[in-house]
Amino acid sequence: MTQQTVAAPRSGGDPSAPVLEVTDLHVTFPNDRGPDVKAVRGIGYAVRRGEVLGIVGESGSGKSVSSLAVMGLLPESAETTGSVRLYGEEILGLGDRELSKIRGKTVSMVFQDPLSALTPVYTIGDQIAEAVRIHTDASKERAAARAVELLDLVGIPYAAQRAKAFPHEFSGGMRQRAMIAMAIANDPDLIICDEPTTALDVTIQAQVLEVLKTAQRETGAAIVMITHDMGVVAGFADRVMVMYAGRAVEVGQVDDIYYRPRMPYTMGLLGSIPRLDEGAEGPGHTALVPIEGTPPSLSALQPGCPFAPRCPLAIDACRAEEPAAEPVGRTGHLSACIRSGEIEEHGWSPQDVYPLPAIPEAPAAHVPREQRETVLQVEGLIKHHPLMKGAVFKRRIGSVYAVDGIDLDIREGETLGLVGESGCGKTTTLMEILELSRPQRGKVVVLGKDTATMTQRDRTSLRRDLQVVFQDPMAALDPRFTVADILSEPLRTHGYPAGAVHDRVRELLELVGLEPGHAARYPQDFSGGQRQRIGIARALALQPRLIVLDEPVSALDVSIQAGVINLLDELRGRLSLSYLFVAHDLSVVRHIADRVAVMYLGRIAEIGTVDAVYGAPSHPYTQALLSAIPLPDPHKERERRRIILRGDLPSPADPPSGCRFRTRCQKFLILNEEEQKECVQREPQILPLRGPAEDHGAACHYAERVEVI
Amino acid sequence: MTTFLLRRLVNYLVLVIVATSFAYLLAGAALDPRSNYQGRNPPPPEYVVDKTLNEYNLNDKTPLLERYVTWAGNVATGDFGKTWEGVSVNEEVGRRIGVSLRLIILGVVLGSVTGVFIGAYAAVKQYGAFDRGSTFGSFVILSIPTVVIAVLLQVSAVFANDILGLKFFQYTGEYTPGLEGGLLTHALDRVQHLVLPTLTLALTQVATYSRYQRNMMLDVLGSDFVRTAMAKGLRRRTALIKHALRTALIPAVTYFAFTFGVLLAGTTFTEKIFGWHGMGELLIDSISRNDINSVAAVACFAAIAVLIAGLLSDIFYAILDPRVRIR
């Protein structure tokens, strides 16, 4: 595997120096028509061989720009100053010729979206072989063989065959493996990973992180891991740097950052994450730490600490001068906050620093579930999309089994979380429910009315009670409508008294925490989190009883997400709403939902109360899914054993016989032949599990409760 | 892949037949070869005219559909009939086809290749002097009709010849008639004649392709895979050519089929102005001479040329883009 066995720095470099040392790096994007954008404002860090540095921050914090600046890959218009030293040698400002010798050889990079990051017209093997041939004088055949070797190393099955495939023939996870193969092709001393798993599903993310760990073991390289997900770096990084508004606001050992954060922003970031490993004592009791406001514009920074406007601890001195990172607590822990010392002294936790909103309890919460009204009932719902072929004479050649027989119900005041990976059919389910028409097969009953026997009139009036909030708040709001237009449209449609519309709009804006005076503005004038609040206000306009939420927070940064989740939680209590909450993020669902249904390939694998399912998942898929989610807790992360699923999701046009999960199932492998036959031949139905929790069922022949978190 | 192309070819053949038939029917209905004879002094007797017209299948007293059937039958055996003067259309076309193809092929290759490179370079140096210059130049060329470009080139050639004091640029005809000398002299003579008409055709192509390619290139320049290529250690120039340009070429290939029609029209003017006896000239002359069979033959040639361009586009597309390859 290795051409060089020891750390061999570039000629002239100092082997004892850190692999990479960045000091006072500034990146500015000049702007002809306005103030320049100061994307990175003086950051510095060092990484030694074998060390993993995590750089975390929300979008726009400058984390990606700073790493591209290190590689010299920014557009020519960017102005970069400061110092970047590789084994003590300055590389910032080197020409293309010198830099190209370093890139891919000493320092390599793994990018976020592996589809657009691979050239579509060359085979995967050729692209990896190219990386090999640039830096060695290997022959074409030798390089091709090495490409296959590398693909094998990153866990691509049938590597020799798959090397001849083009990027579009690979799944997302496989493409990211190929990217990693390319990055380790020349035994780099440093790998910079820029959000390597952000576009991937959790089970695939777990696979890719595992591959990165293998890659690091094989090459002994240092890794700079850039991410917005505090969970991803917790178990992986040795040190963590938190970025905000183009600066490092806190740096330290991973444990110091996670257990003893001393900068209010870091504290807010950690507190705003919904925790998979901490069961709420029932909704209505806990709230997430919301960070008010939005990150500052990097082209118009006010003097003082950039976080001061959002900081609950801000005092006048904060607004006078931007604080430098000063040591606090244990060695190596730096925090850019003038009150770090105080926080250290009092040992404040995020919950101490941030005022938590009180979440009212739903009035129905005390009534036993069986006695509450059923607001939504779905029985045996089926939605198959035809697969067509032919240009003129279309003929059906098969079906995509998008939703293949699911049952669920929601009672008044309850939240059902519908979770699963992309392509499992959760959005199709939701669309079928929203359609309010007779399903292909099965039954949908909304508020006691069966959609199959409904007249057009019933449907229109029922839509008042059933509303939806979409994932992408920008795409869901008409950019040519003012907020007032958006909110009053449903009111007018359903005959709300014209004189009262204006007041109702103001009331709605207040309800979702927006300024009523902003009603005349357009969606583009709002930030992502505020837009989602407008979307929620629109859904609330007609006082619905059931709201369907399609990934309502997945497009938002964590600190913003926390505020929206709190709002949803609060509204449910105040307005006694029921939610069908569709999400791929299991932590968010644990926080907000009462019951959860886990979907896999158009079927429900497991359903039950949140505490039962998360506490003791009994379907192997749920177990794998839960174990794949990284926790923002370094100790737990290091001790956890992950269930790594094999391969990718099978095509929903050709699901496996019997149990759909058996092709990837970890349990299937340890069953004896007789037991396996059952999985292959008979499709398991959801059966209630015996045990402490009554409301818990799993569709597995060999369901068994296991704790995985 | 082969079956895909074969199917495409069959489609194209049907199109050629339809296009040529329409051209014949239209020409047969609109043109009047009889007037060519009647205008003579003294006018020939009607039965002589009828006899000659019948012989060439041009008589307007025969119903058009009947004439069409006769014509189509002959075309099926490879005979495009006779001109109104009784010359074989096949011979006439055979003599001219090489002349036109030489112009067209050179014009296409020179125009598209130069255009693609100018466009790609302009994109890389976006808003630089080269980009601004080529943008301005393209729009100037695109806003001038081919006829004017040809005449302007002729004028400049005369001017250049005067300054240089030798007759390097030739602007009439395909070669100098009665030239003495060996093979080399003849070859040089042909090149001298070829320069201006080829340039006339190529300039418009360069202008269109450079605009198009510039946009395509700008689209891929900022893309992640170019960044990946550089992160692997490729020099910027290599990454731009091997990864960016290679990918940005794909749409330009589809464009090829579209520009071909424009090019054919351009050839007609160019041939006429530079005094080349090609297919374009034949088209104009045969219309003014009421020569139905020649018009249909030229239309057939044009249809085949455009469809070959289309087929080539398909093939190049499949070669360049693995995503559309059908196995």
Short mmCIF file of N, CA and C in Angstrom, two decimals, chain A residues 68 71 73 76 96-97 100 103-104 107-109 111 113 116-122 127-128 130-131 134-135 166 168-169 179 182, chain B residues 124-125 223-238 241-244 246-247 250 320-325 327:
data_model
loop_
_atom_site.label_atom_id
_atom_site.label_comp_id
_atom_site.label_asym_id
_atom_site.label_seq_id
_atom_site.Cartn_x
_atom_site.Cartn_y
_atom_site.Cartn_z
N LEU A 68 -10.03 25.80 1.52
CA LEU A 68 -9.71 25.99 0.10
C LEU A 68 -8.54 26.94 -0.05
N MET A 71 -5.31 25.14 0.29
CA MET A 71 -4.96 24.37 -0.91
C MET A 71 -4.71 25.28 -2.11
N LEU A 73 -7.04 26.83 -3.76
CA LEU A 73 -8.08 26.49 -4.72
C LEU A 73 -9.19 27.53 -4.80
N GLU A 76 -9.50 33.21 -8.41
CA GLU A 76 -8.38 34.16 -8.45
C GLU A 76 -8.72 35.50 -7.81
N ASP A 96 1.06 28.08 -9.33
CA ASP A 96 0.30 26.88 -9.67
C ASP A 96 1.21 25.67 -9.82
N ARG A 97 2.40 25.88 -10.42
CA ARG A 97 3.31 24.76 -10.66
C ARG A 97 3.75 24.12 -9.35
N SER A 100 0.75 22.52 -7.41
CA SER A 100 0.22 21.28 -7.98
C SER A 100 1.08 20.08 -7.56
N ARG A 103 -0.49 19.42 -3.92
CA ARG A 103 -1.89 18.96 -3.93
C ARG A 103 -1.97 17.51 -4.40
N GLY A 104 -2.71 16.74 -3.65
CA GLY A 104 -2.90 15.34 -4.04
C GLY A 104 -1.73 14.47 -3.64
N VAL A 107 -0.83 16.97 0.54
CA VAL A 107 -2.14 17.34 1.08
C VAL A 107 -3.21 16.94 0.07
N SER A 108 -4.22 16.21 0.50
CA SER A 108 -5.30 15.91 -0.44
C SER A 108 -6.62 16.29 0.20
N MET A 109 -7.66 16.23 -0.61
CA MET A 109 -8.92 16.79 -0.14
C MET A 109 -10.10 15.89 -0.51
N PHE A 111 -14.22 16.23 -0.94
CA PHE A 111 -15.23 17.28 -0.99
C PHE A 111 -16.61 16.78 -0.59
N ASP A 113 -20.07 17.14 -2.04
CA ASP A 113 -21.03 16.45 -2.89
C ASP A 113 -20.29 15.61 -3.92
N SER A 116 -21.09 15.92 -8.00
CA SER A 116 -20.56 17.02 -8.79
C SER A 116 -19.05 17.10 -8.66
N ALA A 117 -18.47 16.41 -7.67
CA ALA A 117 -17.03 16.52 -7.49
C ALA A 117 -16.25 15.52 -8.35
N LEU A 118 -16.95 14.65 -9.06
CA LEU A 118 -16.26 13.73 -9.96
C LEU A 118 -16.61 14.11 -11.39
N THR A 119 -15.63 14.07 -12.28
CA THR A 119 -15.89 14.43 -13.67
C THR A 119 -16.82 13.39 -14.30
N PRO A 120 -17.96 13.82 -14.84
CA PRO A 120 -18.96 12.84 -15.29
C PRO A 120 -18.53 11.99 -16.49
N VAL A 121 -17.54 12.44 -17.25
CA VAL A 121 -17.24 11.74 -18.50
C VAL A 121 -16.10 10.74 -18.41
N TYR A 122 -15.46 10.63 -17.26
CA TYR A 122 -14.40 9.62 -17.13
C TYR A 122 -14.82 8.55 -16.14
N GLN A 127 -10.21 8.09 -13.10
CA GLN A 127 -10.00 9.30 -12.30
C GLN A 127 -9.07 9.05 -11.13
N ILE A 128 -9.15 7.83 -10.57
CA ILE A 128 -8.24 7.52 -9.47
C ILE A 128 -6.84 7.28 -10.03
N GLU A 130 -5.58 8.57 -12.58
CA GLU A 130 -5.00 9.87 -12.94
C GLU A 130 -4.28 10.47 -11.73
N ALA A 131 -4.94 10.38 -10.58
CA ALA A 131 -4.33 10.92 -9.36
C ALA A 131 -3.00 10.22 -9.08
N ILE A 134 -0.25 11.38 -11.78
CA ILE A 134 0.25 12.77 -11.70
C ILE A 134 1.52 12.83 -10.86
N HIS A 135 1.54 12.04 -9.78
CA HIS A 135 2.63 12.20 -8.83
C HIS A 135 3.67 11.08 -8.88
N PHE A 166 -18.95 4.64 -14.53
CA PHE A 166 -18.90 6.09 -14.52
C PHE A 166 -19.55 6.61 -13.23
N HIS A 168 -22.02 8.44 -12.53
CA HIS A 168 -23.48 8.39 -12.38
C HIS A 168 -23.99 6.98 -12.12
N GLU A 169 -23.14 6.00 -12.31
CA GLU A 169 -23.57 4.62 -12.04
C GLU A 169 -23.29 4.21 -10.60
N MET A 179 -14.01 9.04 -3.80
CA MET A 179 -13.31 10.29 -3.51
C MET A 179 -12.21 10.06 -2.48
N MET A 182 -9.29 8.34 -3.96
CA MET A 182 -8.49 9.28 -4.72
C MET A 182 -7.61 10.10 -3.79
N VAL B 124 -12.28 31.28 -19.67
CA VAL B 124 -11.26 31.18 -18.63
C VAL B 124 -10.80 32.58 -18.22
N LYS B 125 -10.66 33.46 -19.22
CA LYS B 125 -10.24 34.85 -18.93
C LYS B 125 -11.47 35.75 -18.91
N SER B 223 -17.36 24.41 -11.46
CA SER B 223 -17.92 23.17 -10.91
C SER B 223 -16.91 22.43 -10.05
N ASP B 224 -17.47 21.60 -9.19
CA ASP B 224 -16.65 20.93 -8.19
C ASP B 224 -15.62 19.99 -8.80
N PHE B 225 -15.97 19.38 -9.95
CA PHE B 225 -15.01 18.38 -10.43
C PHE B 225 -13.73 19.01 -10.98
N VAL B 226 -13.81 20.26 -11.42
CA VAL B 226 -12.58 20.94 -11.84
C VAL B 226 -11.72 21.20 -10.60
N ARG B 227 -12.39 21.56 -9.50
CA ARG B 227 -11.67 21.76 -8.24
C ARG B 227 -11.03 20.45 -7.80
N THR B 228 -11.79 19.33 -7.92
CA THR B 228 -11.25 18.03 -7.55
C THR B 228 -10.01 17.72 -8.39
N ALA B 229 -10.09 17.99 -9.69
CA ALA B 229 -8.96 17.70 -10.57
C ALA B 229 -7.73 18.47 -10.11
N MET B 230 -7.93 19.72 -9.70
CA MET B 230 -6.78 20.49 -9.22
C MET B 230 -6.31 20.00 -7.87
N ALA B 231 -7.26 19.56 -7.05
CA ALA B 231 -6.89 19.04 -5.73
C ALA B 231 -6.07 17.76 -5.86
N LYS B 232 -6.26 17.03 -6.97
CA LYS B 232 -5.47 15.82 -7.20
C LYS B 232 -4.04 16.16 -7.55
N GLY B 233 -3.79 17.41 -7.98
CA GLY B 233 -2.44 17.81 -8.33
C GLY B 233 -2.28 18.15 -9.80
N LEU B 234 -3.38 18.23 -10.54
CA LEU B 234 -3.26 18.65 -11.93
C LEU B 234 -2.99 20.15 -11.98
N ARG B 235 -2.15 20.54 -12.95
CA ARG B 235 -1.97 21.97 -13.16
C ARG B 235 -3.29 22.56 -13.62
N ARG B 236 -3.44 23.86 -13.36
CA ARG B 236 -4.70 24.51 -13.70
C ARG B 236 -5.05 24.34 -15.17
N ARG B 237 -4.03 24.52 -16.03
CA ARG B 237 -4.31 24.45 -17.46
C ARG B 237 -4.77 23.03 -17.85
N THR B 238 -4.08 22.03 -17.31
CA THR B 238 -4.44 20.65 -17.63
C THR B 238 -5.84 20.34 -17.14
N ILE B 241 -8.36 21.93 -19.48
CA ILE B 241 -8.53 21.30 -20.79
C ILE B 241 -9.11 19.90 -20.63
N LYS B 242 -8.50 19.11 -19.74
CA LYS B 242 -8.87 17.70 -19.67
C LYS B 242 -10.22 17.48 -19.01
N HIS B 243 -10.54 18.29 -18.01
CA HIS B 243 -11.80 18.06 -17.30
C HIS B 243 -12.89 19.06 -17.68
N ALA B 244 -12.54 20.36 -17.66
CA ALA B 244 -13.59 21.35 -17.92
C ALA B 244 -13.99 21.37 -19.39
N ARG B 246 -13.39 19.28 -21.79
CA ARG B 246 -13.88 17.98 -22.26
C ARG B 246 -15.37 17.84 -21.96
N THR B 247 -15.79 18.27 -20.77
CA THR B 247 -17.19 18.16 -20.39
C THR B 247 -18.03 19.21 -21.09
N ILE B 250 -19.57 18.70 -24.80
CA ILE B 250 -20.72 17.85 -25.12
C ILE B 250 -21.88 18.64 -25.72
N LEU B 320 -18.67 11.25 -26.54
CA LEU B 320 -18.23 12.20 -25.51
C LEU B 320 -18.91 11.97 -24.17
N ASP B 321 -20.18 11.58 -24.20
CA ASP B 321 -20.93 11.52 -22.95
C ASP B 321 -21.36 10.10 -22.61
N PRO B 322 -20.70 9.48 -21.64
CA PRO B 322 -21.03 8.11 -21.30
C PRO B 322 -22.44 7.97 -20.74
N ARG B 323 -23.02 9.08 -20.27
CA ARG B 323 -24.32 8.98 -19.63
C ARG B 323 -25.44 8.66 -20.61
N VAL B 324 -25.24 9.00 -21.92
CA VAL B 324 -26.31 8.72 -22.87
C VAL B 324 -26.08 7.44 -23.65
N ARG B 325 -24.92 6.83 -23.42
CA ARG B 325 -24.65 5.61 -24.16
C ARG B 325 -25.67 4.55 -23.83
N ARG B 327 -26.66 0.70 -24.03
CA ARG B 327 -26.01 -0.57 -24.31
C ARG B 327 -27.02 -1.63 -24.67
#
